[in-house]
Amino acid sequence: MRHYADPVPHGTTSRIAFFGHPAHAMMVPFPIAFLMAVLASDIAWWHWSDPFWARVSLWLAGGGAVMGVLAGMAGTAELLFVRDIRRRAAAWSHFVVAIMLLSVAVANWGLRVEDAQARILPWGIYLSALGAGLVAVAGWLGGTLVFEHQVGIIDADEED
Ligand code: HEM
């Protein structure tokens, strides 16, 4: 029986998976792409003042927030159900940054719902830039879990 503070010596399987393919990893490309692209469409609106780009930003912000929350629910279920994920500090760092990201993404969407153009400057574009930075950090930490800690890529026979 390992103590909870011992380093985890091996990779970890995924519980929230379809035929061994982790659901969280399948879902995260959507919020990553949407929440990076919303900064680009905000900049396009700022440059060209075309309302088309404001509507693109509204849909990207909404899609990114909704898909991010769904992906976060799958990730949180992994964290709660798989002991060897819970025992990794990197998993908690990823969780904290992801919650910050999702808060910013939902706020950025909510800010624009009534009027897609009115709030882009200054707060909308600020939240888009902050969100893009947090996506980069959360994605990096998620990659660390998979490629360094081998979370979700092996069949483990020691899980609880
Ligand atoms: C909100 C809570 C979240 C938790 C608890 C969480 C947890 C996890 C876990 C346990 C993994 C390892 C793979 C797996 O077991 O599925 C992972 C991977 C990853 N996560 Fe999250 N995650 C969360 C949210 C997010 C969000 C919002 C994003 C990005 C928008 C994200 C991006 C990633 C990426 C890019 C990977 C690596 C996937 C791969 O390359 O296969 N996560 N996350």
CSV table of C-alpha atoms and ligand atoms in Angstrom, one decimal:
chain,number,residue,atom,x,y,z
A,1,MET,CA,0.0,0.0,0.0
A,2,ARG,CA,1.6,3.3,-1.1
A,3,HIS,CA,1.4,6.4,1.1
A,4,TYR,CA,-0.5,9.3,-0.6
A,5,ALA,CA,2.6,11.5,-0.6
A,6,ASP,CA,4.8,8.9,-2.5
A,7,PRO,CA,5.7,9.8,-6.1
A,8,VAL,CA,3.4,8.0,-8.6
A,9,PRO,CA,5.9,5.6,-10.2
A,10,HIS,CA,3.9,4.7,-13.4
A,11,GLY,CA,1.4,6.0,-15.9
A,12,THR,CA,-2.4,6.0,-15.2
A,13,THR,CA,-5.4,4.7,-17.0
A,14,SER,CA,-8.5,6.8,-17.9
A,15,ARG,CA,-11.9,6.0,-16.5
A,16,ILE,CA,-14.0,8.5,-18.6
A,17,ALA,CA,-13.2,6.9,-21.9
A,18,PHE,CA,-14.7,5.3,-25.0
A,19,PHE,CA,-13.0,2.0,-25.8
A,20,GLY,CA,-9.9,3.2,-24.0
A,21,HIS,CA,-9.8,6.7,-25.6
A,22,PRO,CA,-10.1,9.4,-22.9
A,23,ALA,CA,-13.2,11.6,-23.5
A,24,HIS,CA,-11.5,14.8,-22.1
A,25,ALA,CA,-8.7,14.6,-24.7
A,26,MET,CA,-11.3,14.2,-27.5
A,27,MET,CA,-13.2,17.3,-26.3
A,28,VAL,CA,-10.5,19.8,-25.5
A,29,PRO,CA,-9.6,20.7,-29.1
A,30,PHE,CA,-12.9,22.5,-29.4
A,31,PRO,CA,-12.5,25.1,-26.6
A,32,ILE,CA,-8.8,25.4,-27.4
A,33,ALA,CA,-9.5,26.4,-31.0
A,34,PHE,CA,-12.6,28.5,-30.2
A,35,LEU,CA,-11.0,30.5,-27.4
A,36,MET,CA,-7.8,31.2,-29.4
A,37,ALA,CA,-9.8,32.2,-32.4
A,38,VAL,CA,-12.0,34.7,-30.5
A,39,LEU,CA,-9.0,36.9,-29.9
A,40,ALA,CA,-8.3,36.9,-33.7
A,41,SER,CA,-11.9,37.8,-34.6
A,42,ASP,CA,-11.9,40.6,-31.9
A,43,ILE,CA,-8.7,42.0,-33.5
A,44,ALA,CA,-10.4,41.7,-37.0
A,45,TRP,CA,-13.4,43.6,-35.7
A,46,TRP,CA,-11.1,46.3,-34.1
A,47,HIS,CA,-9.3,46.6,-37.4
A,48,TRP,CA,-12.2,46.6,-40.0
A,49,SER,CA,-15.2,47.6,-37.8
A,50,ASP,CA,-17.3,45.0,-39.7
A,51,PRO,CA,-20.1,43.7,-37.4
A,52,PHE,CA,-19.6,40.3,-39.0
A,53,TRP,CA,-16.5,39.8,-36.9
A,54,ALA,CA,-18.4,40.8,-33.7
A,55,ARG,CA,-20.9,38.1,-34.4
A,56,VAL,CA,-18.1,35.6,-35.1
A,57,SER,CA,-16.6,36.5,-31.7
A,58,LEU,CA,-19.9,36.1,-29.9
A,59,TRP,CA,-20.4,32.5,-31.4
A,60,LEU,CA,-16.7,31.6,-30.7
A,61,ALA,CA,-16.9,32.9,-27.1
A,62,GLY,CA,-20.2,31.0,-26.5
A,63,GLY,CA,-19.0,27.8,-28.2
A,64,GLY,CA,-15.7,28.0,-26.3
A,65,ALA,CA,-17.4,28.5,-23.0
A,66,VAL,CA,-19.9,25.6,-23.5
A,67,MET,CA,-17.4,23.1,-24.9
A,68,GLY,CA,-14.9,24.1,-22.2
A,69,VAL,CA,-17.4,23.5,-19.4
A,70,LEU,CA,-18.3,20.1,-20.9
A,71,ALA,CA,-14.7,19.1,-21.4
A,72,GLY,CA,-14.0,20.4,-17.8
A,73,MET,CA,-16.7,18.1,-16.5
A,74,ALA,CA,-15.1,15.1,-18.1
A,75,GLY,CA,-11.7,16.1,-16.8
A,76,THR,CA,-13.1,16.7,-13.3
A,77,ALA,CA,-14.7,13.2,-13.3
A,78,GLU,CA,-11.2,11.7,-14.1
A,79,LEU,CA,-9.7,13.7,-11.3
A,80,LEU,CA,-12.3,12.5,-8.8
A,81,PHE,CA,-12.5,8.9,-9.8
A,82,VAL,CA,-8.8,8.0,-10.5
A,83,ARG,CA,-6.7,8.0,-7.4
A,84,ASP,CA,-3.3,8.2,-9.3
A,85,ILE,CA,-4.5,11.3,-11.1
A,86,ARG,CA,-5.6,13.0,-7.8
A,87,ARG,CA,-2.1,12.2,-6.4
A,88,ARG,CA,-0.3,14.2,-9.0
A,89,ALA,CA,0.4,17.9,-8.2
A,90,ALA,CA,0.4,18.6,-12.0
A,91,ALA,CA,-3.2,17.4,-12.2
A,92,TRP,CA,-4.2,20.0,-9.5
A,93,SER,CA,-2.2,22.8,-11.3
A,94,HIS,CA,-4.0,22.0,-14.5
A,95,PHE,CA,-7.4,22.0,-12.7
A,96,VAL,CA,-6.8,25.4,-11.0
A,97,VAL,CA,-5.7,27.1,-14.3
A,98,ALA,CA,-8.6,25.4,-16.2
A,99,ILE,CA,-11.1,26.8,-13.6
A,100,MET,CA,-9.6,30.3,-14.1
A,101,LEU,CA,-9.9,29.8,-17.8
A,102,LEU,CA,-13.5,28.7,-17.7
A,103,SER,CA,-14.5,31.7,-15.5
A,104,VAL,CA,-12.9,34.1,-18.0
A,105,ALA,CA,-14.5,32.3,-21.0
A,106,VAL,CA,-18.0,32.4,-19.4
A,107,ALA,CA,-17.6,36.1,-18.4
A,108,ASN,CA,-16.4,37.0,-21.9
A,109,TRP,CA,-19.5,35.3,-23.5
A,110,GLY,CA,-21.9,36.9,-20.9
A,111,LEU,CA,-20.4,40.3,-21.6
A,112,ARG,CA,-21.4,40.1,-25.3
A,113,VAL,CA,-24.8,38.4,-25.3
A,114,GLU,CA,-26.9,41.6,-25.3
A,115,ASP,CA,-24.8,43.4,-27.9
A,116,ALA,CA,-22.1,41.7,-29.8
A,117,GLN,CA,-20.2,44.9,-30.6
A,118,ALA,CA,-20.7,47.3,-27.7
A,119,ARG,CA,-18.4,45.6,-25.1
A,120,ILE,CA,-15.5,44.4,-27.3
A,121,LEU,CA,-13.4,47.5,-26.4
A,122,PRO,CA,-11.9,47.4,-23.9
A,123,TRP,CA,-13.2,44.5,-21.8
A,124,GLY,CA,-14.1,41.9,-24.4
A,125,ILE,CA,-10.7,42.0,-26.1
A,126,TYR,CA,-9.0,42.0,-22.7
A,127,LEU,CA,-10.9,38.9,-21.6
A,128,SER,CA,-10.1,37.3,-25.0
A,129,ALA,CA,-6.4,37.9,-24.6
A,130,LEU,CA,-6.4,36.7,-21.0
A,131,GLY,CA,-8.4,33.6,-22.1
A,132,ALA,CA,-5.9,32.8,-24.9
A,133,GLY,CA,-3.0,33.0,-22.4
A,134,LEU,CA,-4.9,30.8,-19.9
A,135,VAL,CA,-5.6,28.3,-22.8
A,136,ALA,CA,-1.9,28.1,-23.5
A,137,VAL,CA,-1.0,27.4,-19.9
A,138,ALA,CA,-3.9,25.0,-19.3
A,139,GLY,CA,-3.1,23.1,-22.5
A,140,TRP,CA,0.6,23.0,-21.7
A,141,LEU,CA,-0.2,21.5,-18.2
A,142,GLY,CA,-2.7,19.1,-19.7
A,143,GLY,CA,0.0,18.0,-22.2
A,144,THR,CA,2.4,17.5,-19.3
A,145,LEU,CA,-0.1,15.1,-17.7
A,146,VAL,CA,-0.3,13.0,-20.8
A,147,PHE,CA,3.2,13.1,-22.3
A,148,GLU,CA,5.3,13.3,-19.1
A,149,HIS,CA,3.0,11.6,-16.5
A,150,GLN,CA,1.4,9.2,-19.0
A,151,VAL,CA,-2.1,9.9,-17.7
A,152,GLY,CA,-4.7,8.2,-19.7
A,153,ILE,CA,-2.4,6.3,-22.0
A,154,ILE,CA,-1.8,3.0,-20.3
A,155,ASP,CA,-3.9,0.1,-19.1
A,156,ALA,CA,-3.3,0.2,-15.3
A,157,ASP,CA,-4.1,-2.8,-13.1
A,158,GLU,CA,-3.4,-1.0,-9.8
A,159,GLU,CA,-6.1,1.7,-9.8
A,160,ASP,CA,-8.7,2.0,-7.0
B,1,HEM,C1,-11.9,22.0,-15.4
B,1,HEM,C2,-11.2,21.0,-15.0
B,1,HEM,C3,-10.3,20.1,-15.8
B,1,HEM,C4,-9.7,19.0,-15.3
B,1,HEM,C5,-10.0,18.4,-13.9
B,1,HEM,C6,-8.9,18.4,-16.3
B,1,HEM,C7,-8.1,17.2,-16.1
B,1,HEM,C8,-7.3,16.7,-17.1
B,1,HEM,C9,-6.8,15.3,-17.0
B,1,HEM,C10,-7.0,14.4,-15.9
B,1,HEM,C11,-6.0,15.1,-18.1
B,1,HEM,C12,-5.2,13.9,-18.5
B,1,HEM,C13,-5.9,13.1,-19.7
B,1,HEM,C14,-7.2,12.5,-19.2
B,1,HEM,O1,-7.2,11.7,-18.2
B,1,HEM,O2,-8.2,12.7,-19.9
B,1,HEM,C15,-6.1,16.3,-18.9
B,1,HEM,C16,-5.5,16.5,-20.1
B,1,HEM,C17,-5.6,17.7,-20.9
B,1,HEM,N1,-6.4,18.8,-20.6
B,1,HEM,FE1,-7.6,19.0,-19.0
B,1,HEM,N2,-8.9,19.2,-17.4
B,1,HEM,C18,-9.7,20.3,-17.1
B,1,HEM,C19,-10.0,21.3,-18.0
B,1,HEM,C20,-9.4,21.5,-19.2
B,1,HEM,C21,-9.6,22.6,-20.1
B,1,HEM,C22,-10.7,23.7,-19.9
B,1,HEM,C23,-8.7,22.6,-21.1
B,1,HEM,C24,-8.5,23.4,-22.3
B,1,HEM,C25,-9.4,24.2,-22.8
B,1,HEM,C26,-7.9,21.4,-20.9
B,1,HEM,C27,-6.9,20.9,-21.7
B,1,HEM,C28,-6.2,19.7,-21.6
B,1,HEM,C29,-5.3,19.2,-22.6
B,1,HEM,C30,-4.8,19.9,-23.9
B,1,HEM,C31,-4.9,17.9,-22.2
B,1,HEM,C32,-4.0,17.0,-22.9
B,1,HEM,C33,-4.8,16.1,-23.8
B,1,HEM,C34,-3.9,15.2,-24.7
B,1,HEM,O3,-3.0,15.7,-25.3
B,1,HEM,O4,-4.3,14.0,-24.9
B,1,HEM,N3,-8.3,20.8,-19.7
B,1,HEM,N4,-6.9,17.3,-18.3
